[in-house]
PDB file of C-alpha atoms in Angstrom:
ATOM      1  CA  MET A1192      16.126  12.295   4.955  1.00  0.00           C
ATOM      2  CA  TYR A1193      17.109   9.564   2.590  1.00  0.00           C
ATOM      3  CA  ALA A1194      15.917   8.630  -0.733  1.00  0.00           C
ATOM      4  CA  LYS A1195      14.151   5.120  -0.688  1.00  0.00           C
ATOM      5  CA  ARG A1196      14.281   2.931  -3.598  1.00  0.00           C
ATOM      6  CA  LYS A1197      11.080   1.858  -4.992  1.00  0.00           C
ATOM      7  CA  ASP A1198      10.231  -1.684  -5.960  1.00  0.00           C
ATOM      8  CA  ALA A1199      10.466  -2.517  -9.619  1.00  0.00           C
ATOM      9  CA  ASN A1200       6.500  -2.893  -9.561  1.00  0.00           C
ATOM     10  CA  HIS A1201       5.637   0.288  -7.785  1.00  0.00           C
ATOM     11  CA  ASN A1202       4.644   2.186 -10.429  1.00  0.00           C
ATOM     12  CA  GLU A1203       2.293  -0.240 -12.226  1.00  0.00           C
ATOM     13  CA  ILE A1204       0.630  -1.047  -8.943  1.00  0.00           C
ATOM     14  CA  GLU A1205       0.381   2.627  -7.843  1.00  0.00           C
ATOM     15  CA  ASP A1206      -1.400   3.395 -11.436  1.00  0.00           C
ATOM     16  CA  VAL A1207      -3.898   0.759 -10.538  1.00  0.00           C
ATOM     17  CA  PHE A1208      -4.955   2.414  -7.194  1.00  0.00           C
ATOM     18  CA  ARG A1209      -5.052   5.850  -9.044  1.00  0.00           C
ATOM     19  CA  ARG A1210      -7.285   4.508 -11.710  1.00  0.00           C
ATOM     20  CA  MET A1211      -9.667   2.348  -9.258  1.00  0.00           C
ATOM     21  CA  LEU A1212      -9.912   4.925  -6.291  1.00  0.00           C
ATOM     22  CA  GLY A1213     -10.367   8.170  -8.504  1.00  0.00           C
ATOM     23  CA  ASP A1214      -6.730   9.162  -7.730  1.00  0.00           C
ATOM     24  CA  HIS A1215      -7.079   9.138  -3.922  1.00  0.00           C
ATOM     25  CA  VAL A1216      -3.377   8.062  -3.575  1.00  0.00           C
ATOM     26  CA  THR A1217      -0.467   9.431  -1.688  1.00  0.00           C
ATOM     27  CA  ASP A1218       2.965   8.468  -2.023  1.00  0.00           C
ATOM     28  CA  SER A1219       3.877   7.690   1.529  1.00  0.00           C
ATOM     29  CA  SER A1220       7.266   5.786   0.891  1.00  0.00           C
ATOM     30  CA  HIS A1221       9.343   8.444   2.298  1.00  0.00           C
ATOM     31  CA  TRP A1222       7.340   8.889   5.551  1.00  0.00           C
ATOM     32  CA  GLY A1223       9.537   6.251   7.251  1.00  0.00           C
ATOM     33  CA  GLU A1224       8.405   4.747  10.709  1.00  0.00           C
ATOM     34  CA  GLY A1225       7.254   1.723   8.647  1.00  0.00           C
ATOM     35  CA  ALA A1226       4.363   3.386   7.048  1.00  0.00           C
ATOM     36  CA  GLY A1227       3.389   1.773   3.659  1.00  0.00           C
ATOM     37  CA  ASP A1228       4.780   3.052   0.328  1.00  0.00           C
ATOM     38  CA  LEU A1229       1.253   4.328  -0.485  1.00  0.00           C
ATOM     39  CA  PHE A1230      -1.860   5.844   1.329  1.00  0.00           C
ATOM     40  CA  VAL A1231      -5.096   5.358  -0.279  1.00  0.00           C
ATOM     41  CA  SER A1232      -8.717   6.136   0.406  1.00  0.00           C
ATOM     42  CA  HIS A1233     -12.039   5.844  -0.926  1.00  0.00           C
ATOM     43  CA  GLY A1234     -14.991   7.509   0.831  1.00  0.00           C
ATOM     44  CA  THR A1235     -14.779   6.600   4.556  1.00  0.00           C
ATOM     45  CA  CYS A1236     -11.991   4.080   4.040  1.00  0.00           C
ATOM     46  CA  GLY A1237      -8.246   4.798   4.293  1.00  0.00           C
ATOM     47  CA  CYS A1238      -5.463   2.557   4.257  1.00  0.00           C
ATOM     48  CA  PHE A1239      -1.595   2.293   3.751  1.00  0.00           C
ATOM     49  CA  ILE A1240      -0.168  -0.259   1.082  1.00  0.00           C
ATOM     50  CA  GLU A1241       3.051  -1.694   1.245  1.00  0.00           C
ATOM     51  CA  ILE A1242       4.321  -2.831  -2.181  1.00  0.00           C
ATOM     52  CA  LYS A1243       6.766  -5.867  -2.351  1.00  0.00           C
ATOM     53  CA  ARG A1244       8.102  -7.330  -5.561  1.00  0.00           C
ATOM     54  CA  ASP A1245       7.084 -10.917  -4.396  1.00  0.00           C
ATOM     55  CA  SER A1246       6.090 -13.261  -1.831  1.00  0.00           C
ATOM     56  CA  LYS A1247       9.569 -13.694  -0.868  1.00  0.00           C
ATOM     57  CA  ALA A1248      10.427 -10.068  -0.086  1.00  0.00           C
ATOM     58  CA  LYS A1249      10.650  -9.738   3.699  1.00  0.00           C
ATOM     59  CA  LEU A1250       9.183  -6.941   5.611  1.00  0.00           C
ATOM     60  CA  LYS A1251      11.521  -4.659   7.897  1.00  0.00           C
ATOM     61  CA  PRO A1252      11.285  -4.456  11.457  1.00  0.00           C
ATOM     62  CA  ALA A1253       9.483  -1.084  11.429  1.00  0.00           C
ATOM     63  CA  GLN A1254       7.204  -2.309   8.792  1.00  0.00           C
ATOM     64  CA  ILE A1255       6.000  -5.280  10.894  1.00  0.00           C
ATOM     65  CA  GLU A1256       5.569  -3.052  13.788  1.00  0.00           C
ATOM     66  CA  PHE A1257       3.416  -0.542  11.878  1.00  0.00           C
ATOM     67  CA  ARG A1258       1.275  -3.404  10.164  1.00  0.00           C
ATOM     68  CA  ASP A1259       0.847  -4.903  13.696  1.00  0.00           C
ATOM     69  CA  ARG A1260      -0.273  -1.298  15.125  1.00  0.00           C
ATOM     70  CA  HIS A1261      -2.697  -0.943  12.245  1.00  0.00           C
ATOM     71  CA  PRO A1262      -3.730  -4.220  11.116  1.00  0.00           C
ATOM     72  CA  GLU A1263      -7.276  -3.073   9.773  1.00  0.00           C
ATOM     73  CA  GLN A1264      -5.779  -0.177   7.487  1.00  0.00           C
ATOM     74  CA  TRP A1265      -2.590  -1.946   6.149  1.00  0.00           C
ATOM     75  CA  TYR A1266      -2.151  -4.142   2.821  1.00  0.00           C
ATOM     76  CA  ARG A1267       0.508  -5.969   1.276  1.00  0.00           C
ATOM     77  CA  CYS A1268       0.583  -5.718  -2.362  1.00  0.00           C
ATOM     78  CA  GLU A1269       2.695  -7.710  -4.736  1.00  0.00           C
ATOM     79  CA  ASN A1270       1.367  -7.496  -8.107  1.00  0.00           C
ATOM     80  CA  VAL A1271      -1.542  -5.718 -10.196  1.00  0.00           C
ATOM     81  CA  GLY A1272      -4.124  -8.660  -9.596  1.00  0.00           C
ATOM     82  CA  MET A1273      -3.690  -8.080  -5.820  1.00  0.00           C
ATOM     83  CA  ALA A1274      -4.000  -4.322  -6.216  1.00  0.00           C
ATOM     84  CA  ILE A1275      -7.375  -4.683  -8.176  1.00  0.00           C
ATOM     85  CA  ASP A1276      -8.586  -6.841  -5.176  1.00  0.00           C
ATOM     86  CA  ILE A1277      -7.416  -4.579  -2.657  1.00  0.00           C
ATOM     87  CA  CYS A1278      -8.959  -1.717  -4.540  1.00  0.00           C
ATOM     88  CA  GLU A1279     -12.456  -3.596  -4.783  1.00  0.00           C
ATOM     89  CA  GLN A1280     -12.241  -4.385  -0.850  1.00  0.00           C
ATOM     90  CA  ILE A1281     -11.445  -0.809   0.132  1.00  0.00           C
ATOM     91  CA  ARG A1282     -14.390   0.413  -2.280  1.00  0.00           C
ATOM     92  CA  ARG A1283     -16.672  -1.672  -0.332  1.00  0.00           C
ATOM     93  CA  GLN A1284     -15.512  -0.886   2.940  1.00  0.00           C
ATOM     94  CA  GLY A1285     -15.608   2.836   1.789  1.00  0.00           C
ATOM     95  CA  GLY A1286     -19.245   2.690   1.176  1.00  0.00           C
ATOM     96  CA  VAL A1287     -19.011   4.743  -2.194  1.00  0.00           C
ATOM     97  CA  GLY A1288     -19.788   2.920  -5.595  1.00  0.00           C
TER      98      GLY A1288
END
C-alpha cells in the first residue's frame, strides 16, 4: 500500500461533512480503485466524495471509471461551500432530518 497525498483543502472539507452528517464519515482515500476520498452517509443515503483542490484538478483514469460506475453515489467537492450543498442534498436523499 502507498501513502496518498491529501489535497490541501481535504481536512476543512472533511470537517464540514462530519459536522453536517453527524460524523458518518470514513476516510476512503487509501482504498484505491478510484474510490473517492471520503465515504459519507446519512439515513439511507451513502456516497463517495472526491476532494479536489479546484476546478482545474483532473481526475485520474481510475477515478473516472469509478465515477462512471457509481454516478448516483459520487460527488466532486472543491471547497467548503460545495461541501455544504452536497451535505444538504445527502440529508434530503437520506430521508432523515
